[in-house]
XYZ file of C-alpha atoms in Angstrom:
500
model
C 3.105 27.380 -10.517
C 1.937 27.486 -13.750
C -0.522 24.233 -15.042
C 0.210 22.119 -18.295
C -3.183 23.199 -20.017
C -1.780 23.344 -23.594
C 0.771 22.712 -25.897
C 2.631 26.335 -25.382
C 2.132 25.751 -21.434
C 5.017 23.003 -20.872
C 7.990 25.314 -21.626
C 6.796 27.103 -18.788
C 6.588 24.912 -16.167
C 7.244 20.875 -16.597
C 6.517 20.412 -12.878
C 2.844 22.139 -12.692
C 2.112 19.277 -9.523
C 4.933 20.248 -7.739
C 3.101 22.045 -4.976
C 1.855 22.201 -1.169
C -1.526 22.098 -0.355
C -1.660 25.302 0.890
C -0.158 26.949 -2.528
C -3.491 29.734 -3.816
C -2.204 29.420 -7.090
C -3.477 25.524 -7.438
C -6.008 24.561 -9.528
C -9.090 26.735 -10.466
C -9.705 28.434 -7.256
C -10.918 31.412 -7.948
C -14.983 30.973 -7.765
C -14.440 29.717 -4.074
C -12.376 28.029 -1.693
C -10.434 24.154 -1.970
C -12.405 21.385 -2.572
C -12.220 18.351 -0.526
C -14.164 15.147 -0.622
C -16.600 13.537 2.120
C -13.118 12.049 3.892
C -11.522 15.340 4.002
C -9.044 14.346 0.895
C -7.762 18.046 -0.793
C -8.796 17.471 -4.339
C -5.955 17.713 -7.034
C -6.602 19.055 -9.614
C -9.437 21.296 -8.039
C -12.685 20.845 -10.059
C -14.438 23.672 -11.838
C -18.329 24.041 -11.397
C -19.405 22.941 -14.228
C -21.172 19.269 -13.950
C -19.769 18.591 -17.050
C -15.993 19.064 -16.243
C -14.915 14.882 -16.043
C -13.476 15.429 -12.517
C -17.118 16.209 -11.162
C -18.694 13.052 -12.972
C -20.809 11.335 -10.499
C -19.302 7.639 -9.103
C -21.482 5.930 -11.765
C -20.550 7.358 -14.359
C -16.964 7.487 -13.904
C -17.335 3.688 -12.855
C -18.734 3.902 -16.632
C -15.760 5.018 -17.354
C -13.132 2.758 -16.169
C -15.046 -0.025 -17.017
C -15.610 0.380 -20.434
C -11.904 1.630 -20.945
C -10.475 -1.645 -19.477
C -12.677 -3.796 -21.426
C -11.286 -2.428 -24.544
C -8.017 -2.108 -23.283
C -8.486 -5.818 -22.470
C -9.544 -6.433 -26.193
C -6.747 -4.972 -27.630
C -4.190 -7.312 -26.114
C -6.508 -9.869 -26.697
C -6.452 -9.557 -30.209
C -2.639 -9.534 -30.080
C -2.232 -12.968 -28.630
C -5.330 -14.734 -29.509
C -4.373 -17.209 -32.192
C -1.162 -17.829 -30.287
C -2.299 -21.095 -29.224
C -3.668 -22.385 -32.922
C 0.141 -21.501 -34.563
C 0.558 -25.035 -35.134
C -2.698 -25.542 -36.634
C -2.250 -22.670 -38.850
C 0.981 -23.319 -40.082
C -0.920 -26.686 -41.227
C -3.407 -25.050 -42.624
C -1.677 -23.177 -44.686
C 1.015 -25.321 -45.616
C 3.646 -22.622 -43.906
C 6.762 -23.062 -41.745
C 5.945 -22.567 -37.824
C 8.398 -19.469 -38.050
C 6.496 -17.380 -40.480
C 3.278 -18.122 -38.386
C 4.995 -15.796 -36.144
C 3.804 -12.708 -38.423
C 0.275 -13.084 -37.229
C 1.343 -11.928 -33.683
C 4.604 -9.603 -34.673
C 3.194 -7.891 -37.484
C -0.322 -6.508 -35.462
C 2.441 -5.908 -32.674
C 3.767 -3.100 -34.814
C 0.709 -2.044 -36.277
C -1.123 -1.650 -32.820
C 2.276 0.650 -31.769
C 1.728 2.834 -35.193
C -1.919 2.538 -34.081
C -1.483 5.152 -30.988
C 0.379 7.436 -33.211
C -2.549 8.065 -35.098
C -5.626 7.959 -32.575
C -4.094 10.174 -30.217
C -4.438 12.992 -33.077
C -7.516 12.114 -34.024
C -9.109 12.076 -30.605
C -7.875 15.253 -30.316
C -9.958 16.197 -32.633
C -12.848 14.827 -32.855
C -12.641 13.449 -29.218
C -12.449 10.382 -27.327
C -15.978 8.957 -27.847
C -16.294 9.488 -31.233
C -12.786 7.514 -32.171
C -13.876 5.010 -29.603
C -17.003 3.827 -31.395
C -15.179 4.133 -35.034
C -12.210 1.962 -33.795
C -14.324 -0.397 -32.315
C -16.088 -1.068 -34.967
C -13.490 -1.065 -37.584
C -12.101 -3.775 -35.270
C -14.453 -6.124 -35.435
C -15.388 -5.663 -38.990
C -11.743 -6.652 -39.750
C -11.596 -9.258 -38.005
C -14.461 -10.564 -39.125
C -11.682 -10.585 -42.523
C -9.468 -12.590 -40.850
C -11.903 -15.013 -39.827
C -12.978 -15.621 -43.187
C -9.303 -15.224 -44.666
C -8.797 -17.288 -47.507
C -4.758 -17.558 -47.386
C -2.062 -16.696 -45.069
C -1.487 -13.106 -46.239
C -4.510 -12.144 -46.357
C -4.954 -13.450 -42.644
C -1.741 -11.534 -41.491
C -3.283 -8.376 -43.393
C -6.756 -8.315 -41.911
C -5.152 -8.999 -38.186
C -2.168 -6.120 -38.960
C -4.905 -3.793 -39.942
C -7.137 -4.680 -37.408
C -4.852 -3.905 -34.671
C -4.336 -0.398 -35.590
C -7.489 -0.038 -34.703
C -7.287 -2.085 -31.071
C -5.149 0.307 -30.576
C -7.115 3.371 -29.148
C -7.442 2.595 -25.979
C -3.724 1.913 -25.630
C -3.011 5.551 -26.764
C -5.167 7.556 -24.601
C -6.424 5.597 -21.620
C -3.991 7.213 -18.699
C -5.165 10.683 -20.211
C -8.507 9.342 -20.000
C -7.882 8.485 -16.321
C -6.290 11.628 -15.338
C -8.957 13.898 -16.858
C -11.438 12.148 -15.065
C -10.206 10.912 -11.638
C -8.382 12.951 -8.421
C -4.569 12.518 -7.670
C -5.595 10.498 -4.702
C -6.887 7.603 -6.539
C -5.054 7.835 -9.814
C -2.876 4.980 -9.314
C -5.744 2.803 -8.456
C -7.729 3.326 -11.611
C -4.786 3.783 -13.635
C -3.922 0.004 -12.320
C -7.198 -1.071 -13.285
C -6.506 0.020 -17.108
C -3.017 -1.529 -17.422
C -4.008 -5.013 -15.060
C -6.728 -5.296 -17.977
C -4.812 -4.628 -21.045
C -1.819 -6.739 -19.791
C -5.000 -9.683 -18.683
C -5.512 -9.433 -22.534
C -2.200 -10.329 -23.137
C -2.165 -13.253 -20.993
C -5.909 -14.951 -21.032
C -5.817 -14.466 -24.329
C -4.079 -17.587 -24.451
C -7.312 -19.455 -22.331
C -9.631 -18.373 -24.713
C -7.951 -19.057 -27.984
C -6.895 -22.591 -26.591
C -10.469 -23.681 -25.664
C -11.762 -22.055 -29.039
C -9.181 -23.869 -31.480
C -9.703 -27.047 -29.502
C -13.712 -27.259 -29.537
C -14.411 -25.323 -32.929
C -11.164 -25.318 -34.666
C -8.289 -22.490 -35.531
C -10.833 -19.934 -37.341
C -12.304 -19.757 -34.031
C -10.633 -17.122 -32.057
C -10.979 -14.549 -34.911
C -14.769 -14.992 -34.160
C -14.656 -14.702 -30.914
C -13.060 -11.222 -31.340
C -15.614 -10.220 -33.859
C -18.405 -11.515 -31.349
C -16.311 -9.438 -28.030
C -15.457 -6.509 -30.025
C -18.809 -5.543 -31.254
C -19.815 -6.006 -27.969
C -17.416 -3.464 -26.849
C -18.759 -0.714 -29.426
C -22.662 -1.175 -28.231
C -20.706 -0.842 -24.778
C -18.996 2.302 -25.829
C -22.051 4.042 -27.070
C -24.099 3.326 -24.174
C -22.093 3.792 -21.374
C -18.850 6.146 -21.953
C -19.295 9.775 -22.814
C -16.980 12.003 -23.668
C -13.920 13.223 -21.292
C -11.738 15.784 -23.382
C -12.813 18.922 -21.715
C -11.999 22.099 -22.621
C -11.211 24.560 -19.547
C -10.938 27.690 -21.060
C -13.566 27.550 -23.349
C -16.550 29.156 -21.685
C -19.299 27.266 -24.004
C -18.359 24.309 -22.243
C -19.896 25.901 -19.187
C -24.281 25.570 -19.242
C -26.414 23.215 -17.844
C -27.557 20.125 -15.926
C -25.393 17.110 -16.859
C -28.054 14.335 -18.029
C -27.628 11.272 -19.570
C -28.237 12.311 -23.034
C -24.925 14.206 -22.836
C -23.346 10.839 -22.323
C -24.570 9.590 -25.522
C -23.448 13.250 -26.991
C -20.799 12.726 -30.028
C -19.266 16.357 -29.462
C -15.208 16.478 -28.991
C -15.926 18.588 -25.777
C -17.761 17.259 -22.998
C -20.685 19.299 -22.556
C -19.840 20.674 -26.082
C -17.517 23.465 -27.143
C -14.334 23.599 -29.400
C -12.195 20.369 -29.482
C -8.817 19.714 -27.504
C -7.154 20.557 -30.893
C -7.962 22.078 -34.339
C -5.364 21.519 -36.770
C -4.737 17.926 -37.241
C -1.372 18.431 -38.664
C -0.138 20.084 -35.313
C -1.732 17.198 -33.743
C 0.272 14.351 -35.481
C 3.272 16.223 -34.991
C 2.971 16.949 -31.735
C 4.401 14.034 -30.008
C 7.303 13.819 -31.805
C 8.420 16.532 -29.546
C 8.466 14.717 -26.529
C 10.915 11.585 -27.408
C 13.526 13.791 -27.262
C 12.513 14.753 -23.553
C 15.440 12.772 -21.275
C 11.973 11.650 -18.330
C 10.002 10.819 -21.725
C 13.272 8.652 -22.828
C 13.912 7.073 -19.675
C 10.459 5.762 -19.053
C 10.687 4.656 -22.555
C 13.789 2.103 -22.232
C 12.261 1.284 -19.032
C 9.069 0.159 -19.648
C 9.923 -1.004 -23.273
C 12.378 -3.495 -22.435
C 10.133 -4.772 -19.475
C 7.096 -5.444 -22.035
C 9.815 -7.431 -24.253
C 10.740 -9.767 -21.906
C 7.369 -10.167 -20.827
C 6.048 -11.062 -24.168
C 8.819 -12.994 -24.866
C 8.081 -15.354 -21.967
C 4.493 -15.401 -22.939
C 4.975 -16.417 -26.714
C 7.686 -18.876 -25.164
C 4.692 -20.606 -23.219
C 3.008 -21.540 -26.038
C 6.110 -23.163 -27.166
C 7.856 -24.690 -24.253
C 4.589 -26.254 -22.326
C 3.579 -28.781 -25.584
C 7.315 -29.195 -26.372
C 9.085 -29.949 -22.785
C 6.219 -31.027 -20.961
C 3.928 -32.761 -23.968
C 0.578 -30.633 -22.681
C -2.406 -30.460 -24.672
C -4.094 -27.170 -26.680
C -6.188 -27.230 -23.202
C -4.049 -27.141 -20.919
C -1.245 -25.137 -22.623
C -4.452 -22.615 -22.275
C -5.169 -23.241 -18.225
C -1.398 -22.043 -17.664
C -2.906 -18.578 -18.367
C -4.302 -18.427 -15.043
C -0.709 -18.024 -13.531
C 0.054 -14.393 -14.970
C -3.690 -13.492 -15.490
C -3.585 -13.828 -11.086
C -0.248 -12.083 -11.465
C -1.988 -9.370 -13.313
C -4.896 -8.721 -10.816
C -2.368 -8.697 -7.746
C -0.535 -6.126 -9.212
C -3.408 -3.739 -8.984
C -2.645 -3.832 -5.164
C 1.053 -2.841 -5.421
C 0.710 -0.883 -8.633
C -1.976 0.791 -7.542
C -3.648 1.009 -4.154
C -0.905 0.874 -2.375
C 0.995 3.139 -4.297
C -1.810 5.935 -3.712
C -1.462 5.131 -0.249
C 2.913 5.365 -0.310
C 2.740 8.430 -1.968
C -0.228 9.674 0.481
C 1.809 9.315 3.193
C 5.025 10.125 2.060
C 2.789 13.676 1.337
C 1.780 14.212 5.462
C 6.028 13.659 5.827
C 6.200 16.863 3.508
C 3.941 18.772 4.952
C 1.709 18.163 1.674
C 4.396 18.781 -1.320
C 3.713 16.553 -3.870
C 6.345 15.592 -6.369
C 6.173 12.424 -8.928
C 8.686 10.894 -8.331
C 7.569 9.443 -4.776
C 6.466 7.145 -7.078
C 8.854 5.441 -8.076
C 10.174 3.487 -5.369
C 8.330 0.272 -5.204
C 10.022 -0.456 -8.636
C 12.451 -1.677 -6.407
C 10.165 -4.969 -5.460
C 9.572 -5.500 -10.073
C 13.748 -5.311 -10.112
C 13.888 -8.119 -7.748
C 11.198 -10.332 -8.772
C 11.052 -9.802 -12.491
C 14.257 -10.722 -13.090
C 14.196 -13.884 -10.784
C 11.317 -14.962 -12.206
C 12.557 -15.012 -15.791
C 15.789 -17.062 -14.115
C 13.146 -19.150 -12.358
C 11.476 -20.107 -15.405
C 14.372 -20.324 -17.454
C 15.775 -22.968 -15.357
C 13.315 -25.012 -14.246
C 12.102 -25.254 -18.197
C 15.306 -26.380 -19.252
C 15.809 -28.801 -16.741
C 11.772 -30.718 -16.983
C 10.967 -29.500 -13.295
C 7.910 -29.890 -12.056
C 4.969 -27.526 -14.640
C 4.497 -25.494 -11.380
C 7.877 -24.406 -11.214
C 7.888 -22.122 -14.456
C 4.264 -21.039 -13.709
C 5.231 -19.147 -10.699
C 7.672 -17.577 -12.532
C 5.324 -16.470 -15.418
C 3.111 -14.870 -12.377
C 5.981 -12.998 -11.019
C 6.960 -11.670 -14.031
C 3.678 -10.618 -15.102
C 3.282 -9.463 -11.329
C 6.261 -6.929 -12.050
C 4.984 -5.793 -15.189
C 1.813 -4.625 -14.136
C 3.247 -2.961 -11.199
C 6.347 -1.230 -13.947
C 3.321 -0.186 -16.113
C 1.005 1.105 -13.851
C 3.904 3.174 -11.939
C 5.341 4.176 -14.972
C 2.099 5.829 -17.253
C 0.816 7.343 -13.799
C 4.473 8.994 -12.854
C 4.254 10.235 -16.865
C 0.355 11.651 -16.355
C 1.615 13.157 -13.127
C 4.350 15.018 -14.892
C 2.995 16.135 -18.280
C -0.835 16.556 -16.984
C -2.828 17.328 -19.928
C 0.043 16.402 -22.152
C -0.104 12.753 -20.857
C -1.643 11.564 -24.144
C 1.137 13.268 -26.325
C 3.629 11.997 -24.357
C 2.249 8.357 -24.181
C 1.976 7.636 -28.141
C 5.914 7.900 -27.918
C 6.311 5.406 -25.228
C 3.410 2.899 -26.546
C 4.731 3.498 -29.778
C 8.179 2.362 -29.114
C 7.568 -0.242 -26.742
C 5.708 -2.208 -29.057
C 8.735 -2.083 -31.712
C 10.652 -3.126 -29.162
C 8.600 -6.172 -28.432
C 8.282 -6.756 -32.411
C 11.962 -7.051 -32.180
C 12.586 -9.495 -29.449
C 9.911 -11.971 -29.788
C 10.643 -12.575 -33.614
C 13.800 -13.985 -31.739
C 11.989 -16.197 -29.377
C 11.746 -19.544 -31.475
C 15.657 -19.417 -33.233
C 17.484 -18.105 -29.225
C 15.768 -20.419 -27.496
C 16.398 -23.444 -30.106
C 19.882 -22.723 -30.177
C 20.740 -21.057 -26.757
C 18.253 -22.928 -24.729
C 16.089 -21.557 -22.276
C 18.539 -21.223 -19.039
C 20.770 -19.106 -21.468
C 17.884 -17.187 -22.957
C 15.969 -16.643 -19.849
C 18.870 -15.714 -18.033
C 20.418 -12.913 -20.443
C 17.012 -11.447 -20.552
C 16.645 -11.377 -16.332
C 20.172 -9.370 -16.791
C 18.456 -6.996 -19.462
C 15.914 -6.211 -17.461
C 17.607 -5.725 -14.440
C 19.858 -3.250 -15.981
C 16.554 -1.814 -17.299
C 16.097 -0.242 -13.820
C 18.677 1.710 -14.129
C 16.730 4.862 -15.724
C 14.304 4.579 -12.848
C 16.994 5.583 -10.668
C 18.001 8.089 -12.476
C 14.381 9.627 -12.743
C 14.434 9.743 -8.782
C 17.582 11.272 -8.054
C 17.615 13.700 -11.159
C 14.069 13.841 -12.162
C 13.213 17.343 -11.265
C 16.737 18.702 -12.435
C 15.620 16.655 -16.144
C 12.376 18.322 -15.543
C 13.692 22.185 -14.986
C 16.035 21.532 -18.106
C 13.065 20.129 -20.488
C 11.428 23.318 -19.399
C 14.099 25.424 -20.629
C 15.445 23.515 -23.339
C 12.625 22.375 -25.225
């Protein structure tokens, strides 16, 4: 079968990891035989020789990696939700209804989905490292802005623009983790990624609470500044480049050393970039949203993210309003879908490299992506009874326990959707992942815009049992794609190949 190595490549074959182990044609076999590691695992892809081909990174520095990705994954989110707990302090500040205070979370919320239709390109270009250490930085020189903003626009402006900039990691972190890590454990550090950037969404809330309450609403933006720049000094020291270029022989020469992780070419180990005309680049995704898996996914995972940061901007509503909590503890109920977050990396992750390991010895070593997918039956139980859960038990002034175990559950299920959802995606479209990936990002962020502008008027007027429990039905039906991705997803597949 023919591999996704370039934009021409996926009209040939969508389903380049459909294979058994024994298939020649797999991978870049022809200076020797398969590669396996020290437990015997059959490498996928198979590595080239060249130290400075990603997949042959040594444990460090792919540890380097992961970690530095997550932190700024973790950032981005961050940024997102950070002043969430000082919107009543703001709107006093600034003399503004508690409504329009909403604009400093929804508007960056749009901006970081525009965001990964614009850094995709440009990594593309000038490659991953390089737009890493420029959007870092531009991120925590605006927010130094928005620390210092003098009125309410201005503050909105300097966080909107800001957050186009938080948004890099967003748009090419699974291709990140695919170019550098083995089938067999691409779950797990895919799970690592998304458990961080959906952490961001959720702490965020501690560490805005406990900075408005000591040092006042101005705070938080600081503490980005002070976080963000450290995530930049991380970036240069630690994470080198991972766009590599396969058939471009000058990418092929000598010893990997660490200078070549502080190298700033678009190739690791140098060469020509991923792409060359920018133009191509910015229009390449566009492509892919008409691609029925690409849609699917889309709806999926978009309308989970909604209701998930619905019920997280609702929290910094309904805790001070229903159960009269202070700034400080409104921010220790982040600890309920923060542990929700880190769970999911088991279920999201290792044990889904372990399902779909030995769902492989059942076939006789055929791989196909969509073995995947069925532990998204455990997040279309327990995401929708945990927004029911919290719904309820809100409305009626149970016990504060009651809705935090729904918020982890919830956020449980959506690290589990997201992590099963970019890996199935990266498993698909291979090199393409990051193409594919600025639609879905892009979208589900729009549709998040859209629902949580809703959150204070629905659940004024509807309540939260009515609210709650129309969104558990939403997302419930939201499952519905996923089944048709595992019954139909390699008949979608063989048509997107000869369709598009």
């Amino acid at each position: 079968m023919a591999n996704i190595s370039g934009d021409s490549s996926i009209e040939k074959d969508i389903h380049a990891e459909r294979y058994a182990e024994e298939a020649p044609e797999k991978g870049n076999l022809s200076a020797g035989p398969f590669k396996y590691n020290r437990k015997g695992i059959l490498l996928d892809p198979q590595p080239s020789y060249d130290p400075h081909d990603p997949l042959n990174f040594s444990a460090w520095e792919k540890g380097c990696v992961l970690v530095a990705l997550a932190f700024w994954a973790y950032l981005g989110t961050t940024n997102l939700i950070i002043v969430s707990p000082a919107f009543f302090q703001i709107a006093e500040h600034y003399n503004i209804a508690l409504e329009s205070v909403a604009y400093t979370v929804n508007g960056p919320l749009v901006a970081y989905g525009v965001g990964c239709l614009i850094w995709v390109p440009v990594g593309n270009r000038i490659g991953v490292r390089l737009s890493f250490l420029i959007s870092t930085f531009g991120a925590a020189s605006l927010s130094i802005w928005a620390a210092l903003a003098p009125d309410f626009p201005q503050f909105v402006a300097a966080r909107v623009l800001a957050a186009v900039f938080y948004a890099s990691p967003e748009a090419y972190g699974p291709q990140i983790i695919r170019d550098t890590f083995f089938l067999h454990t691409r779950a797990t550090s895919t799970s690592v990624f998304t458990a961080f950037q959906f952490c961001g969404f959720t702490f965020a809330s501690f560490i805005g609470g406990y900075a408005t309450l000591n040092h006042g609403w101005r705070a938080p933006s600081w503490v980005m500044v002070i976080m963000t720049y450290t995530a930049f000094f991380v970036v240069a020291a630690l994470f080198p480049e991972t766009s590599y270029n396969r058939d471009d022989s000058s990418c092929h020469n000598g010893r990997r050393r660490y200078i070549h992780t502080l190298s700033l070419s678009p190739c690791s180990g140098g060469g020509q970039p991923k792409s060359t005309n920018i133009r191509a680049s910015f229009a390449a995704p566009w492509k892919y949203i008409v691609h029925p898996t690409v849609l699917l996914a889309t709806v999926f995972f978009s309308l989970f993210l909604a209701t998930n940061d619905y019920l997280l901007t609702t929290n910094s509503i309904s805790f001070p309003t229903v159960y009269q909590f202070t700034l400080g503890e409104v921010a220790l109920t982040s600890f309920a879908p923060t542990l929700g977050n880190l769970v999911g990396i088991i279920l999201g992750g290792y044990a889904n490299d372990k399902y779909v390991a030995w769902q492989r010895i059942k076939t006789g070593g055929i791989f196909i992506p969509e073995m995947r997918l069925p532990m998204l039956l455990v997040t279309a139980i327990l995401g929708p009874t945990g927004l029911i859960l919290f719904g309820t038990t809100t409305q009626a002034h149970l016990h504060w326990i009651a809705p935090l175990f729904a918020e982890f559950m919830v956020n449980f299920s959506a690290v589990v959707a997201g992590n099963i959802t970019y890996t199935y995606l990266a498993d698909v479209y291979l090199e393409r992942t990051d193409s594919v990936l600025v639609m879905l990002n892009a979208l589900k962020n729009l549709t998040a815009f859209g629902l949580v502008y809703a959150v204070t008027p629905w659940n004024t007027h509807s309540g939260y049992a009515v609210s709650f429990g129309c969104l558990a039905v939403i997302l419930f039906i939201a499952h519905s794609p996923v089944l048709l991705l595992y019954y139909k997803g390699s008949a979608m597949q063989s048509y997107e190949s000869q369709r598009f």
